């Protein structure tokens, strides 16, 4: 019985250590500046910027580690897009009304708008290829 408790305690200790290390690593993900091609969306320009276009809008926050993971991916996507397809970002801390309007419950949430209307939604970290494939889809 005593040996079983030692083994269980050791296993729990290893999991706690791994969890703490993973959290530390996630918090230290560097911030990446947005590409010049990314639209900065606000409550005042949102409707105009998504009108007559295909826009992938990233709802994010500065404290969100998965959002920081997505930043370079979104930069790459924005740099590859041509024509009337764009990438935009909404900081949910600054524009909570937009997050509420589109019922964003988790971040990162990316919503694809065509002519100002939502056509698709993705939650969590996604790959560049996944996003480019969704942007090339005929909606």
Short mmCIF file of N, CA and C in Angstrom, two decimals:
data_model
loop_
_atom_site.label_atom_id
_atom_site.label_comp_id
_atom_site.label_asym_id
_atom_site.label_seq_id
_atom_site.Cartn_x
_atom_site.Cartn_y
_atom_site.Cartn_z
N UNK A 1 0.82 -1.19 0.00
CA UNK A 1 0.00 0.00 0.00
C UNK A 1 0.86 1.26 0.00
N UNK A 2 1.93 1.23 0.82
CA UNK A 2 2.81 2.38 0.92
C UNK A 2 3.50 2.64 -0.43
N UNK A 3 3.95 1.58 -1.10
CA UNK A 3 4.61 1.73 -2.41
C UNK A 3 3.64 2.28 -3.46
N UNK A 4 2.39 1.84 -3.39
CA UNK A 4 1.38 2.33 -4.35
C UNK A 4 1.18 3.82 -4.20
N UNK A 5 1.11 4.30 -2.96
CA UNK A 5 0.95 5.74 -2.73
C UNK A 5 2.15 6.52 -3.24
N UNK A 6 3.33 5.99 -3.08
CA UNK A 6 4.55 6.66 -3.58
C UNK A 6 4.51 6.74 -5.10
N UNK A 7 4.11 5.67 -5.76
CA UNK A 7 4.03 5.65 -7.22
C UNK A 7 2.97 6.65 -7.71
N UNK A 8 1.81 6.63 -7.11
CA UNK A 8 0.73 7.55 -7.50
C UNK A 8 1.17 8.99 -7.26
N UNK A 9 1.79 9.26 -6.13
CA UNK A 9 2.29 10.60 -5.83
C UNK A 9 3.34 11.05 -6.84
N UNK A 10 4.21 10.14 -7.24
CA UNK A 10 5.24 10.47 -8.24
C UNK A 10 4.61 10.79 -9.59
N UNK A 11 3.63 10.01 -9.99
CA UNK A 11 2.95 10.24 -11.27
C UNK A 11 2.24 11.59 -11.25
N UNK A 12 1.55 11.89 -10.16
CA UNK A 12 0.87 13.19 -10.05
C UNK A 12 1.90 14.32 -10.08
N UNK A 13 3.01 14.14 -9.40
CA UNK A 13 4.08 15.14 -9.40
C UNK A 13 4.62 15.40 -10.80
N UNK A 14 4.80 14.35 -11.58
CA UNK A 14 5.29 14.51 -12.96
C UNK A 14 4.27 15.29 -13.79
N UNK A 15 2.99 14.95 -13.67
CA UNK A 15 1.96 15.65 -14.44
C UNK A 15 1.87 17.12 -14.05
N UNK A 16 1.96 17.42 -12.77
CA UNK A 16 1.91 18.81 -12.31
C UNK A 16 3.12 19.58 -12.85
N UNK A 17 4.29 18.97 -12.81
CA UNK A 17 5.49 19.61 -13.34
C UNK A 17 5.36 19.89 -14.83
N UNK A 18 4.87 18.91 -15.59
CA UNK A 18 4.68 19.10 -17.03
C UNK A 18 3.66 20.20 -17.31
N UNK A 19 2.59 20.25 -16.53
CA UNK A 19 1.57 21.28 -16.69
C UNK A 19 2.15 22.66 -16.44
N UNK A 20 2.91 22.82 -15.37
CA UNK A 20 3.51 24.11 -15.04
C UNK A 20 4.49 24.53 -16.13
N UNK A 21 5.30 23.61 -16.62
CA UNK A 21 6.25 23.93 -17.70
C UNK A 21 5.52 24.34 -18.98
N UNK A 22 4.44 23.64 -19.31
CA UNK A 22 3.68 23.98 -20.51
C UNK A 22 3.05 25.37 -20.38
N UNK A 23 2.49 25.68 -19.23
CA UNK A 23 1.90 27.01 -19.01
C UNK A 23 2.96 28.10 -19.12
N UNK A 24 4.13 27.85 -18.54
CA UNK A 24 5.23 28.82 -18.60
C UNK A 24 5.65 29.05 -20.05
N UNK A 25 5.76 27.99 -20.80
CA UNK A 25 6.16 28.08 -22.20
C UNK A 25 5.12 28.85 -23.02
N UNK A 26 3.82 28.60 -22.78
CA UNK A 26 2.76 29.29 -23.51
C UNK A 26 2.75 30.78 -23.19
N UNK A 27 3.00 31.15 -21.94
CA UNK A 27 2.99 32.56 -21.56
C UNK A 27 4.15 33.32 -22.19
N UNK A 28 5.22 32.64 -22.51
CA UNK A 28 6.40 33.30 -23.05
C UNK A 28 6.48 33.27 -24.57
N UNK A 29 5.37 33.00 -25.24
CA UNK A 29 5.35 33.05 -26.69
C UNK A 29 5.49 34.51 -27.10
N UNK A 30 6.43 34.82 -27.95
CA UNK A 30 6.64 36.23 -28.32
C UNK A 30 5.46 36.78 -29.12
N UNK A 31 5.24 38.08 -28.97
CA UNK A 31 4.20 38.72 -29.77
C UNK A 31 4.79 39.06 -31.13
N UNK A 32 3.96 38.95 -32.15
CA UNK A 32 4.37 39.21 -33.52
C UNK A 32 3.56 40.38 -34.04
N UNK A 33 4.23 41.32 -34.68
CA UNK A 33 3.52 42.46 -35.26
C UNK A 33 2.66 41.99 -36.43
N UNK A 34 1.53 42.66 -36.62
CA UNK A 34 0.64 42.32 -37.72
C UNK A 34 1.24 42.76 -39.05
N UNK A 35 0.96 41.98 -40.07
CA UNK A 35 1.35 42.32 -41.44
C UNK A 35 0.63 43.61 -41.84
N UNK A 36 1.24 44.36 -42.74
CA UNK A 36 0.61 45.58 -43.26
C UNK A 36 -0.68 45.27 -44.00
N UNK A 37 -0.84 44.03 -44.43
CA UNK A 37 -2.02 43.64 -45.19
C UNK A 37 -3.21 43.25 -44.31
N UNK A 38 -3.01 43.17 -43.01
CA UNK A 38 -4.10 42.81 -42.10
C UNK A 38 -4.90 44.07 -41.75
N UNK A 39 -6.22 43.95 -41.89
CA UNK A 39 -7.12 45.05 -41.56
C UNK A 39 -7.33 45.10 -40.05
N UNK A 40 -7.15 46.26 -39.44
CA UNK A 40 -7.46 46.42 -38.03
C UNK A 40 -8.91 46.88 -37.96
N UNK A 41 -9.75 46.03 -37.40
CA UNK A 41 -11.19 46.29 -37.40
C UNK A 41 -11.65 46.83 -36.05
N UNK A 42 -12.55 47.80 -36.12
CA UNK A 42 -13.12 48.41 -34.93
C UNK A 42 -14.64 48.40 -35.06
N UNK A 43 -15.31 48.83 -34.01
CA UNK A 43 -16.77 48.91 -34.09
C UNK A 43 -17.22 49.96 -35.08
N UNK A 44 -16.36 50.94 -35.38
CA UNK A 44 -16.71 52.01 -36.31
C UNK A 44 -16.48 51.63 -37.78
N UNK A 45 -15.46 50.81 -38.06
CA UNK A 45 -15.14 50.50 -39.46
C UNK A 45 -15.50 49.08 -39.88
N UNK A 46 -16.01 48.27 -38.97
CA UNK A 46 -16.24 46.86 -39.25
C UNK A 46 -17.15 46.64 -40.45
N UNK A 47 -18.30 47.27 -40.44
CA UNK A 47 -19.27 47.06 -41.51
C UNK A 47 -18.70 47.50 -42.87
N UNK A 48 -18.03 48.63 -42.88
CA UNK A 48 -17.44 49.12 -44.15
C UNK A 48 -16.32 48.19 -44.65
N UNK A 49 -15.48 47.72 -43.73
CA UNK A 49 -14.32 46.91 -44.12
C UNK A 49 -14.71 45.49 -44.56
N UNK A 50 -15.87 45.01 -44.15
CA UNK A 50 -16.28 43.65 -44.54
C UNK A 50 -17.29 43.67 -45.68
N UNK A 51 -17.69 44.84 -46.11
CA UNK A 51 -18.68 44.98 -47.19
C UNK A 51 -18.03 44.71 -48.54
N UNK A 52 -18.70 43.93 -49.39
CA UNK A 52 -18.26 43.64 -50.76
C UNK A 52 -16.88 42.96 -50.82
N UNK A 53 -16.55 42.19 -49.79
CA UNK A 53 -15.26 41.50 -49.72
C UNK A 53 -15.45 40.14 -49.06
N UNK A 54 -14.43 39.33 -49.18
CA UNK A 54 -14.32 38.10 -48.40
C UNK A 54 -13.26 38.38 -47.34
N UNK A 55 -13.67 38.39 -46.06
CA UNK A 55 -12.74 38.78 -44.99
C UNK A 55 -12.75 37.71 -43.90
N UNK A 56 -11.57 37.20 -43.59
CA UNK A 56 -11.38 36.29 -42.46
C UNK A 56 -11.06 37.17 -41.26
N UNK A 57 -11.96 37.21 -40.28
CA UNK A 57 -11.79 38.08 -39.12
C UNK A 57 -11.39 37.24 -37.92
N UNK A 58 -10.25 37.61 -37.33
CA UNK A 58 -9.73 36.95 -36.15
C UNK A 58 -10.13 37.75 -34.91
N UNK A 59 -10.89 37.12 -34.01
CA UNK A 59 -11.23 37.73 -32.74
C UNK A 59 -10.20 37.24 -31.73
N UNK A 60 -9.44 38.15 -31.13
CA UNK A 60 -8.29 37.79 -30.33
C UNK A 60 -8.16 38.71 -29.11
N UNK A 61 -7.21 38.36 -28.22
CA UNK A 61 -6.85 39.21 -27.07
C UNK A 61 -5.35 39.06 -26.82
N UNK A 62 -4.75 40.10 -26.28
CA UNK A 62 -3.29 40.10 -26.08
C UNK A 62 -2.84 39.05 -25.06
N UNK A 63 -3.69 38.70 -24.10
CA UNK A 63 -3.32 37.74 -23.06
C UNK A 63 -3.50 36.28 -23.49
N UNK A 64 -4.04 36.07 -24.69
CA UNK A 64 -4.38 34.73 -25.17
C UNK A 64 -3.19 34.09 -25.90
N UNK A 65 -2.61 33.05 -25.30
CA UNK A 65 -1.45 32.38 -25.90
C UNK A 65 -1.77 31.75 -27.26
N UNK A 66 -2.90 31.04 -27.43
CA UNK A 66 -3.21 30.51 -28.76
C UNK A 66 -3.38 31.61 -29.81
N UNK A 67 -3.85 32.78 -29.37
CA UNK A 67 -3.97 33.92 -30.30
C UNK A 67 -2.59 34.36 -30.78
N UNK A 68 -1.63 34.34 -29.88
CA UNK A 68 -0.25 34.70 -30.26
C UNK A 68 0.35 33.66 -31.19
N UNK A 69 -0.05 32.40 -31.03
CA UNK A 69 0.40 31.35 -31.95
C UNK A 69 -0.16 31.61 -33.34
N UNK A 70 -1.41 32.09 -33.41
CA UNK A 70 -2.07 32.33 -34.70
C UNK A 70 -1.53 33.56 -35.44
N UNK A 71 -0.94 34.51 -34.74
CA UNK A 71 -0.51 35.77 -35.36
C UNK A 71 0.40 35.57 -36.58
N UNK A 72 1.48 34.78 -36.49
CA UNK A 72 2.32 34.62 -37.68
C UNK A 72 1.61 33.84 -38.80
N UNK A 73 0.71 32.93 -38.43
CA UNK A 73 -0.06 32.18 -39.42
C UNK A 73 -0.96 33.14 -40.21
N UNK A 74 -1.64 34.02 -39.48
CA UNK A 74 -2.52 34.99 -40.13
C UNK A 74 -1.73 35.97 -40.99
N UNK A 75 -0.53 36.35 -40.54
CA UNK A 75 0.33 37.20 -41.36
C UNK A 75 0.66 36.52 -42.68
N UNK A 76 1.01 35.25 -42.62
CA UNK A 76 1.33 34.49 -43.84
C UNK A 76 0.12 34.39 -44.76
N UNK A 77 -1.05 34.14 -44.18
CA UNK A 77 -2.28 34.04 -44.98
C UNK A 77 -2.55 35.38 -45.65
N UNK A 78 -2.47 36.46 -44.90
CA UNK A 78 -2.74 37.80 -45.45
C UNK A 78 -1.78 38.13 -46.58
N UNK A 79 -0.52 37.75 -46.43
CA UNK A 79 0.49 38.04 -47.45
C UNK A 79 0.25 37.24 -48.73
N UNK A 80 -0.41 36.10 -48.64
CA UNK A 80 -0.66 35.27 -49.82
C UNK A 80 -1.96 35.62 -50.55
N UNK A 81 -2.86 36.32 -49.87
CA UNK A 81 -4.16 36.60 -50.48
C UNK A 81 -4.05 37.68 -51.55
N UNK A 82 -4.85 37.51 -52.58
CA UNK A 82 -4.92 38.50 -53.65
C UNK A 82 -6.38 38.82 -53.93
N UNK A 83 -6.59 39.84 -54.72
CA UNK A 83 -7.96 40.17 -55.11
C UNK A 83 -8.76 40.75 -53.97
N UNK A 84 -9.96 40.26 -53.82
CA UNK A 84 -10.91 40.83 -52.87
C UNK A 84 -11.00 40.02 -51.57
N UNK A 85 -9.96 39.25 -51.26
CA UNK A 85 -9.91 38.46 -50.02
C UNK A 85 -8.92 39.12 -49.07
N UNK A 86 -9.33 39.19 -47.79
CA UNK A 86 -8.51 39.90 -46.80
C UNK A 86 -8.56 39.18 -45.46
N UNK A 87 -7.64 39.57 -44.59
CA UNK A 87 -7.63 39.11 -43.20
C UNK A 87 -7.78 40.36 -42.33
N UNK A 88 -8.66 40.27 -41.33
CA UNK A 88 -8.85 41.36 -40.38
C UNK A 88 -8.77 40.84 -38.97
N UNK A 89 -8.53 41.75 -38.03
CA UNK A 89 -8.42 41.35 -36.63
C UNK A 89 -9.24 42.29 -35.76
N UNK A 90 -9.91 41.70 -34.76
CA UNK A 90 -10.67 42.46 -33.78
C UNK A 90 -10.13 42.11 -32.40
N UNK A 91 -9.64 43.12 -31.68
CA UNK A 91 -9.20 42.92 -30.30
C UNK A 91 -10.45 42.93 -29.42
N UNK A 92 -10.79 41.80 -28.84
CA UNK A 92 -12.04 41.70 -28.08
C UNK A 92 -11.99 42.48 -26.76
N UNK A 93 -10.81 42.81 -26.30
CA UNK A 93 -10.72 43.63 -25.09
C UNK A 93 -11.15 45.07 -25.39
N UNK A 94 -10.79 45.55 -26.56
CA UNK A 94 -11.13 46.92 -26.95
C UNK A 94 -12.54 47.01 -27.53
N UNK A 95 -12.97 45.97 -28.23
CA UNK A 95 -14.25 46.01 -28.94
C UNK A 95 -15.14 44.84 -28.51
N UNK A 96 -15.48 44.85 -27.23
CA UNK A 96 -16.32 43.80 -26.66
C UNK A 96 -17.68 43.74 -27.34
N UNK A 97 -18.16 44.87 -27.83
CA UNK A 97 -19.47 44.90 -28.48
C UNK A 97 -19.48 44.04 -29.74
N UNK A 98 -18.36 44.02 -30.48
CA UNK A 98 -18.28 43.17 -31.68
C UNK A 98 -18.24 41.70 -31.29
N UNK A 99 -17.50 41.37 -30.24
CA UNK A 99 -17.45 39.98 -29.78
C UNK A 99 -18.84 39.52 -29.33
N UNK A 100 -19.57 40.39 -28.68
CA UNK A 100 -20.93 40.04 -28.25
C UNK A 100 -21.86 39.92 -29.45
N UNK A 101 -21.75 40.85 -30.38
CA UNK A 101 -22.62 40.85 -31.55
C UNK A 101 -22.51 39.54 -32.32
N UNK A 102 -21.27 39.02 -32.45
CA UNK A 102 -21.04 37.79 -33.22
C UNK A 102 -20.93 36.56 -32.32
N UNK A 103 -21.32 36.70 -31.07
CA UNK A 103 -21.38 35.60 -30.11
C UNK A 103 -20.06 34.83 -30.02
N UNK A 104 -18.97 35.57 -29.91
CA UNK A 104 -17.65 34.96 -29.74
C UNK A 104 -17.51 34.56 -28.28
N UNK A 105 -17.41 33.26 -28.04
CA UNK A 105 -17.34 32.73 -26.68
C UNK A 105 -15.94 32.24 -26.32
N UNK A 106 -15.18 31.84 -27.33
CA UNK A 106 -13.81 31.36 -27.12
C UNK A 106 -12.90 32.09 -28.08
N UNK A 107 -11.64 32.21 -27.70
CA UNK A 107 -10.67 32.80 -28.62
C UNK A 107 -9.46 31.89 -28.71
N UNK A 108 -8.79 31.88 -29.84
CA UNK A 108 -9.13 32.64 -31.04
C UNK A 108 -10.35 32.05 -31.76
N UNK A 109 -11.22 32.94 -32.20
CA UNK A 109 -12.32 32.58 -33.09
C UNK A 109 -12.11 33.34 -34.38
N UNK A 110 -12.17 32.63 -35.50
CA UNK A 110 -12.05 33.27 -36.81
C UNK A 110 -13.37 33.08 -37.53
N UNK A 111 -13.94 34.20 -37.99
CA UNK A 111 -15.20 34.17 -38.70
C UNK A 111 -14.95 34.67 -40.12
N UNK A 112 -15.44 33.91 -41.07
CA UNK A 112 -15.30 34.28 -42.48
C UNK A 112 -16.56 35.02 -42.91
N UNK A 113 -16.37 36.24 -43.36
CA UNK A 113 -17.48 37.08 -43.82
C UNK A 113 -17.41 37.25 -45.32
N UNK A 114 -18.55 37.11 -45.97
CA UNK A 114 -18.66 37.41 -47.39
C UNK A 114 -19.73 38.49 -47.53
N UNK A 115 -19.34 39.61 -48.09
CA UNK A 115 -20.25 40.76 -48.25
C UNK A 115 -20.90 41.14 -46.91
N UNK A 116 -20.12 41.07 -45.84
CA UNK A 116 -20.60 41.48 -44.52
C UNK A 116 -21.40 40.45 -43.76
N UNK A 117 -21.64 39.28 -44.35
CA UNK A 117 -22.41 38.23 -43.68
C UNK A 117 -21.52 37.04 -43.34
N UNK A 118 -21.74 36.45 -42.18
CA UNK A 118 -20.96 35.28 -41.76
C UNK A 118 -21.29 34.08 -42.64
N UNK A 119 -20.23 33.43 -43.15
CA UNK A 119 -20.43 32.22 -43.96
C UNK A 119 -19.76 31.00 -43.34
N UNK A 120 -18.80 31.21 -42.43
CA UNK A 120 -18.13 30.08 -41.79
C UNK A 120 -17.46 30.58 -40.51
N UNK A 121 -17.14 29.65 -39.61
CA UNK A 121 -16.55 30.00 -38.32
C UNK A 121 -15.60 28.89 -37.89
N UNK A 122 -14.44 29.28 -37.33
CA UNK A 122 -13.44 28.32 -36.85
C UNK A 122 -12.97 28.78 -35.48
N UNK A 123 -12.84 27.84 -34.56
CA UNK A 123 -12.38 28.16 -33.21
C UNK A 123 -11.10 27.39 -32.94
N UNK A 124 -10.12 28.08 -32.37
CA UNK A 124 -8.86 27.44 -32.00
C UNK A 124 -7.77 27.70 -33.02
N UNK A 125 -6.64 27.10 -32.77
CA UNK A 125 -5.47 27.25 -33.63
C UNK A 125 -5.69 26.46 -34.91
N UNK A 126 -5.49 27.10 -36.05
CA UNK A 126 -5.66 26.47 -37.36
C UNK A 126 -4.39 26.69 -38.18
N UNK A 127 -4.17 25.82 -39.13
CA UNK A 127 -2.98 25.93 -39.97
C UNK A 127 -3.20 26.90 -41.12
N UNK A 128 -2.13 27.36 -41.68
CA UNK A 128 -2.17 28.25 -42.84
C UNK A 128 -2.90 27.57 -43.99
N UNK A 129 -2.58 26.31 -44.25
CA UNK A 129 -3.22 25.58 -45.35
C UNK A 129 -4.73 25.45 -45.14
N UNK A 130 -5.14 25.18 -43.92
CA UNK A 130 -6.57 25.08 -43.61
C UNK A 130 -7.28 26.39 -43.93
N UNK A 131 -6.70 27.50 -43.48
CA UNK A 131 -7.33 28.80 -43.68
C UNK A 131 -7.36 29.19 -45.16
N UNK A 132 -6.26 28.93 -45.87
CA UNK A 132 -6.23 29.24 -47.30
C UNK A 132 -7.26 28.41 -48.06
N UNK A 133 -7.42 27.16 -47.66
CA UNK A 133 -8.41 26.29 -48.29
C UNK A 133 -9.82 26.85 -48.06
N UNK A 134 -10.11 27.28 -46.85
CA UNK A 134 -11.43 27.84 -46.54
C UNK A 134 -11.66 29.16 -47.29
N UNK A 135 -10.62 29.95 -47.43
CA UNK A 135 -10.75 31.22 -48.16
C UNK A 135 -10.94 31.01 -49.67
N UNK A 136 -10.47 29.90 -50.18
CA UNK A 136 -10.58 29.64 -51.62
C UNK A 136 -11.90 28.96 -51.97
N UNK A 137 -12.65 28.54 -50.94
CA UNK A 137 -13.93 27.86 -51.13
C UNK A 137 -14.94 28.84 -51.74
N UNK A 138 -15.82 28.35 -52.58
CA UNK A 138 -16.81 29.20 -53.21
C UNK A 138 -18.06 29.27 -52.33
N UNK A 139 -18.26 30.42 -51.71
CA UNK A 139 -19.40 30.60 -50.80
C UNK A 139 -20.54 31.28 -51.53
#
